[in-house]
Coordinates of C-alpha atoms in Angstrom, one line a residue:
Chain A
S1 CA 49.0 -18.5 -6.2
Q2 CA 49.2 -17.5 -2.5
Q3 CA 46.0 -19.2 -1.7
G4 CA 46.0 -21.6 1.1
E5 CA 44.5 -25.0 1.2
E6 CA 42.4 -26.6 3.9
D7 CA 42.4 -30.3 4.6
P8 CA 40.1 -32.2 4.5
Q9 CA 37.8 -30.7 2.0
A10 CA 34.9 -32.2 3.7
L11 CA 34.4 -33.6 7.2
S12 CA 31.4 -35.4 8.7
I13 CA 31.2 -36.1 12.5
Q14 CA 28.7 -36.9 15.2
E15 CA 27.5 -34.3 17.6
G16 CA 29.8 -34.2 20.6
E17 CA 32.9 -35.3 18.7
N18 CA 35.9 -33.1 18.0
A19 CA 36.6 -31.7 14.6
T20 CA 40.1 -30.9 13.3
M21 CA 40.8 -29.1 10.1
N22 CA 44.2 -28.0 8.8
C23 CA 45.4 -25.2 6.7
S24 CA 48.6 -24.9 4.7
Y25 CA 49.8 -21.6 3.1
K26 CA 52.7 -20.6 0.9
T27 CA 54.2 -17.2 2.0
S28 CA 55.4 -15.6 5.1
I29 CA 52.5 -14.1 7.2
N30 CA 51.8 -11.5 9.8
N31 CA 48.8 -13.4 11.1
L32 CA 46.4 -16.2 10.2
Q33 CA 42.7 -16.1 10.7
W34 CA 39.9 -18.6 10.7
Y35 CA 36.4 -17.8 9.4
R36 CA 33.2 -19.7 9.3
Q37 CA 30.6 -19.4 6.5
N38 CA 27.1 -20.8 6.8
S39 CA 25.7 -21.8 3.4
G40 CA 25.5 -18.8 1.0
R41 CA 26.0 -16.3 3.8
G42 CA 28.8 -14.0 4.7
L43 CA 31.9 -15.1 6.6
V44 CA 32.2 -14.7 10.3
H45 CA 35.5 -14.2 12.0
L46 CA 36.4 -16.9 14.5
I47 CA 39.9 -16.4 15.7
L48 CA 43.2 -14.7 14.8
I49 CA 46.6 -16.0 15.6
R50 CA 49.7 -13.9 15.1
S51 CA 52.9 -15.2 13.5
N52 CA 54.7 -15.1 16.9
E53 CA 52.1 -17.2 18.6
R54 CA 51.9 -21.0 18.6
E55 CA 48.5 -21.7 20.1
K56 CA 45.4 -19.8 20.9
H57 CA 42.1 -20.7 22.5
S58 CA 38.6 -19.1 22.2
G59 CA 35.8 -21.0 23.8
R60 CA 35.5 -24.4 22.1
L61 CA 38.1 -23.4 19.5
R62 CA 41.8 -24.1 19.6
V63 CA 44.1 -22.9 16.9
T64 CA 47.7 -23.8 16.4
L65 CA 50.3 -22.2 14.1
D66 CA 53.5 -23.7 12.9
T67 CA 55.3 -21.1 10.8
S68 CA 58.2 -23.4 10.0
K69 CA 55.8 -25.8 8.3
K70 CA 53.5 -23.0 7.1
S71 CA 50.5 -24.7 8.5
S72 CA 47.7 -24.1 11.0
S73 CA 45.0 -26.3 12.5
L74 CA 41.6 -25.5 13.9
L75 CA 40.1 -27.8 16.5
I76 CA 36.5 -27.5 17.5
T77 CA 35.7 -29.5 20.6
A78 CA 32.4 -31.0 21.6
S79 CA 30.8 -30.1 18.2
R80 CA 27.2 -29.1 17.9
A81 CA 24.8 -29.3 14.9
A82 CA 25.1 -25.5 14.7
D83 CA 28.8 -25.8 13.9
T84 CA 27.8 -27.2 10.5
A85 CA 29.4 -24.7 8.1
S86 CA 32.4 -24.2 5.9
Y87 CA 35.6 -23.1 7.6
F88 CA 38.3 -21.0 5.9
C89 CA 41.7 -20.0 6.9
A90 CA 43.0 -16.6 5.7
T91 CA 46.5 -15.3 5.6
G92 CA 47.6 -11.7 5.4
S93 CA 50.9 -10.1 4.8
T94 CA 50.4 -6.4 4.3
G95 CA 47.3 -4.2 4.5
N96 CA 44.0 -5.8 4.5
Q97 CA 44.6 -8.0 1.4
F98 CA 43.9 -11.6 2.6
Y99 CA 44.3 -14.9 0.9
F100 CA 41.6 -17.5 1.7
G101 CA 42.0 -21.2 1.6
T102 CA 39.7 -23.5 -0.3
G103 CA 37.6 -24.3 2.8
T104 CA 36.6 -27.3 4.8
S105 CA 32.9 -28.2 4.8
L106 CA 32.0 -29.5 8.2
T107 CA 28.8 -31.5 8.8
V108 CA 27.9 -32.2 12.4
I109 CA 25.2 -35.0 12.6
P110 CA 22.8 -34.6 15.5
Chain B
K1 CA 26.3 -1.4 16.1
A2 CA 25.0 -2.2 12.6
G3 CA 26.9 -4.7 10.5
V4 CA 28.1 -4.5 7.0
T5 CA 25.2 -4.0 4.6
Q6 CA 25.4 -5.1 1.0
T7 CA 22.8 -4.3 -1.7
P8 CA 21.3 -5.8 -3.6
R9 CA 21.3 -9.3 -2.2
Y10 CA 20.4 -11.0 -5.4
L11 CA 20.4 -9.9 -9.0
I12 CA 20.2 -11.4 -12.4
K13 CA 21.9 -9.9 -15.4
T14 CA 22.6 -10.9 -19.0
R15 CA 25.9 -11.1 -20.8
G16 CA 27.2 -7.7 -21.8
Q17 CA 25.4 -5.8 -19.2
Q18 CA 27.0 -4.0 -16.3
V19 CA 26.3 -4.1 -12.6
T20 CA 26.9 -2.0 -9.6
L21 CA 27.0 -3.4 -6.1
S22 CA 27.0 -1.3 -3.0
C23 CA 28.5 -1.8 0.5
S24 CA 28.0 0.2 3.6
P25 CA 30.7 -0.7 6.2
I26 CA 30.4 -0.7 9.9
S27 CA 30.4 2.8 11.4
G28 CA 34.0 3.9 12.0
H29 CA 35.5 1.4 9.7
R30 CA 37.5 3.0 7.0
S31 CA 38.8 0.0 5.0
V32 CA 36.5 -1.8 2.6
S33 CA 37.5 -4.9 0.7
W34 CA 35.7 -6.8 -1.9
Y35 CA 36.0 -10.6 -2.6
Q36 CA 34.5 -12.8 -5.3
Q37 CA 33.5 -16.3 -4.2
T38 CA 32.8 -19.0 -6.8
P39 CA 32.6 -22.8 -6.3
G40 CA 35.6 -23.3 -8.6
Q41 CA 38.0 -20.6 -7.5
G42 CA 36.9 -20.1 -3.9
L43 CA 37.3 -16.6 -2.3
Q44 CA 39.4 -14.3 -4.4
F45 CA 40.5 -10.8 -3.4
L46 CA 39.3 -8.1 -5.8
F47 CA 40.4 -4.8 -4.2
E48 CA 40.6 -2.8 -1.0
Y49 CA 39.8 0.9 -0.5
F50 CA 40.9 3.1 2.3
S51 CA 40.1 6.8 2.6
E52 CA 38.7 6.8 -0.9
T53 CA 41.9 5.4 -2.4
Q54 CA 42.4 2.0 -3.8
R55 CA 45.1 0.5 -1.6
N56 CA 45.4 -3.0 -2.9
K57 CA 44.2 -4.8 -6.1
G58 CA 43.8 -8.4 -6.9
N59 CA 44.3 -10.1 -10.2
F60 CA 41.1 -9.3 -12.0
P61 CA 40.6 -7.7 -15.4
G62 CA 39.8 -4.0 -15.8
R63 CA 36.1 -4.8 -16.1
F64 CA 36.1 -4.9 -12.4
S65 CA 36.3 -1.5 -10.7
G66 CA 35.4 0.1 -7.5
R67 CA 35.3 3.3 -5.6
Q68 CA 34.9 4.5 -2.1
F69 CA 33.0 7.6 -0.9
S70 CA 33.9 10.1 1.8
N71 CA 31.5 8.3 4.2
S72 CA 33.4 5.0 3.6
R73 CA 30.6 3.5 1.6
S74 CA 31.9 1.6 -1.4
E75 CA 30.6 0.4 -4.7
M76 CA 32.0 -2.0 -7.2
N77 CA 31.2 -2.2 -10.8
V78 CA 31.5 -5.0 -13.3
S79 CA 31.1 -4.0 -17.0
T80 CA 30.5 -6.2 -20.0
L81 CA 29.4 -9.1 -17.8
E82 CA 30.4 -12.6 -18.7
L83 CA 28.9 -15.9 -17.6
G84 CA 32.0 -16.5 -15.4
D85 CA 31.2 -13.4 -13.4
S86 CA 28.3 -15.3 -11.7
A87 CA 29.4 -15.4 -8.1
L88 CA 28.8 -14.3 -4.6
Y89 CA 30.4 -10.9 -4.1
L90 CA 31.4 -10.2 -0.6
C91 CA 32.3 -6.9 1.0
A92 CA 34.2 -6.7 4.2
S93 CA 35.1 -3.8 6.4
S94 CA 37.8 -3.4 8.9
L95 CA 39.8 -0.9 10.9
P96 CA 42.9 0.2 9.1
S97 CA 45.7 -2.3 9.0
G98 CA 47.9 -2.1 12.0
N99 CA 44.9 -3.1 14.2
T100 CA 43.6 -6.7 14.4
G101 CA 43.1 -7.1 10.7
E102 CA 39.8 -8.9 11.4
L103 CA 37.4 -8.6 8.5
F104 CA 33.7 -8.1 9.1
F105 CA 31.7 -9.4 6.1
G106 CA 28.4 -8.5 4.7
E107 CA 25.9 -11.2 3.6
G108 CA 27.0 -10.8 0.0
S109 CA 25.4 -9.9 -3.3
R110 CA 24.7 -13.0 -5.4
L111 CA 25.0 -12.2 -9.1
T112 CA 23.8 -14.5 -11.8
V113 CA 24.7 -13.8 -15.4
L114 CA 22.6 -15.4 -18.0

């Protein structure tokens, strides 16, 4: 399977702390994306990082990509209760066929 | 700009029946993809349509099919439903590949097969 894996599967932190989740994938990629999903809802795109980029920032989000290790990490700084959700990485190679990881369930405790 | 609209949001079917799900993409988006999400298997790619043509297909049996209309709206059909088809079916639209590749998801159609 080309599906990626997020680590950890579940993460619980206090509001204001930083949350870090990791993603590993198996094949070469053009880009890697991170999505958020609130319980039972659709996914929302957070950030995209291209294969020739090593780090990218967007607001409180910081994403890194290490293509030699086939891994990426998502850091959410100063977390808020509203950040409680599942987070998925998605890798694409050609077209719009993407492979999603298994997700990290983040709980931010107020 | 209106988002991706999926109908119906919830439905219950029995084994052996068939179901049709509908997806209206964001205006101007010509690519529509479908994903199945289950607790055990996570998000799995079903197929992608672009300009009324299936461009990519995931590893699902032939009971799963889809189509896209000239206005980019898409439908997927599942025939001879099985209990394991119970899932959240997500539709996503995007500009054609070669752009950002960002997917815009609808809220999903939650199918329960009894």
